[in-house]
DNA sequence: ACAATATCCTGCGAGC
DNA sequence: TGCTCGCAGGATATTG
């Protein structure tokens, strides 16, 4: 399920491939990412937005399959294919990207500790796991990285945000930055069917400590990883290391 | 006002 | 072997 690191990986790869190309009589001048949305900017000010949701793939010069929902053909004969098994993903052409900026909270790789704390203060009763996944609070984090960040920070996913101590908030903040940056370096996590823009898997899943590791031993203390439901989503954590 | 849950979709794997 | 059923989750709508 593409989250910030996966979308950023696709953005970086596509940037080198398609900037300067022509698509439907428009010249591509840049690629951006906001939260989990990929943005292709055209010279005329319009933009093409993509959301991969859970099973979306954007593959440059990929071969169409039964799951290909759209093929974008560039003027030079190259192409971009949009695959999506579960059909949740979408693409949309927009006149400008003003609404995109307003819809999301700050980018986790750009935010400072002070702003992070300000964001946390908006939802003191929320569970920290749910808050990290709330795009209006912090943009781009989903189920995989929220679990991994909280494990690294030794914070229990059920904790109410308002009960977190200064020290714990600092740990969550630092590990959020560290894990997202490391995941981008490894071109994301391929747990189900995520592929990057080259059609290749990301390497970061090998570094996962808790996500989808229910019943396995915790690398830190040897305890057993547990899976519970928080807000209808699976949350994986070590009850011994991540105490309430 | 805010938090929690249901909903969309399809493939996969566990269990019988 | 083949069937059913639960599960995966991003974001929005709905309920509590």
Short mmCIF file of N, CA and C (backbone and C1' of nucleotides) in Angstrom, two decimals, chain A residues 51 54 88 211 227 229, chain C residues 7-12:
data_model
loop_
_atom_site.label_atom_id
_atom_site.label_comp_id
_atom_site.label_asym_id
_atom_site.label_seq_id
_atom_site.Cartn_x
_atom_site.Cartn_y
_atom_site.Cartn_z
N UNK A 51 -3.62 9.23 -7.27
CA UNK A 51 -3.57 8.59 -5.96
C UNK A 51 -3.56 7.08 -6.18
N UNK A 54 -4.46 1.64 -2.49
CA UNK A 54 -3.81 0.43 -1.97
C UNK A 54 -3.00 -0.35 -2.98
N UNK A 88 -9.32 1.33 -6.35
CA UNK A 88 -9.53 2.46 -5.45
C UNK A 88 -8.77 3.69 -5.90
N UNK A 211 5.25 -4.75 11.40
CA UNK A 211 4.13 -4.78 10.47
C UNK A 211 3.95 -6.17 9.87
N UNK A 227 -1.17 -8.34 17.27
CA UNK A 227 -1.98 -7.56 16.32
C UNK A 227 -3.33 -7.27 16.95
N UNK A 229 -6.93 -4.32 16.61
CA UNK A 229 -7.61 -3.39 15.71
C UNK A 229 -7.68 -2.01 16.37
P DC C 7 -11.23 -11.12 10.13
"O5'" DC C 7 -10.05 -10.60 9.20
"C5'" DC C 7 -9.01 -11.50 8.82
"C4'" DC C 7 -8.22 -10.87 7.69
"C3'" DC C 7 -8.04 -9.36 7.81
"O3'" DC C 7 -6.67 -9.06 7.90
"C1'" DC C 7 -8.69 -9.98 5.61
P DA C 8 -6.21 -7.71 8.55
"O5'" DA C 8 -5.65 -6.94 7.28
"C5'" DA C 8 -4.53 -7.46 6.58
"C4'" DA C 8 -4.44 -6.82 5.22
"C3'" DA C 8 -4.73 -5.31 5.24
"O3'" DA C 8 -3.53 -4.61 5.51
"C1'" DA C 8 -5.80 -6.42 3.39
P DG C 9 -3.53 -3.46 6.55
"O5'" DG C 9 -4.07 -2.24 5.70
"C5'" DG C 9 -3.30 -1.75 4.61
"C4'" DG C 9 -4.07 -0.64 3.94
"C3'" DG C 9 -4.50 0.48 4.90
"O3'" DG C 9 -4.51 1.70 4.19
"C1'" DG C 9 -6.38 -0.45 3.89
P DG C 10 -3.37 2.79 4.49
"O5'" DG C 10 -3.86 3.95 3.53
"C5'" DG C 10 -3.64 3.87 2.13
"C4'" DG C 10 -4.49 4.91 1.44
"C3'" DG C 10 -4.72 6.19 2.23
"O3'" DG C 10 -4.75 7.27 1.30
"C1'" DG C 10 -6.79 5.06 1.95
P DA C 11 -4.86 8.75 1.82
"O5'" DA C 11 -6.43 9.03 1.80
"C5'" DA C 11 -7.08 9.01 0.54
"C4'" DA C 11 -8.57 9.08 0.75
"C3'" DA C 11 -9.07 10.25 1.62
"O3'" DA C 11 -10.13 10.82 0.92
"C1'" DA C 11 -10.01 8.25 2.36
P DT C 12 -10.63 12.29 1.23
"O5'" DT C 12 -12.22 12.11 1.15
"C5'" DT C 12 -12.76 11.24 0.16
"C4'" DT C 12 -14.05 10.64 0.67
"C3'" DT C 12 -14.94 11.63 1.44
"O3'" DT C 12 -16.22 11.64 0.82
"C1'" DT C 12 -14.71 9.61 2.63
#
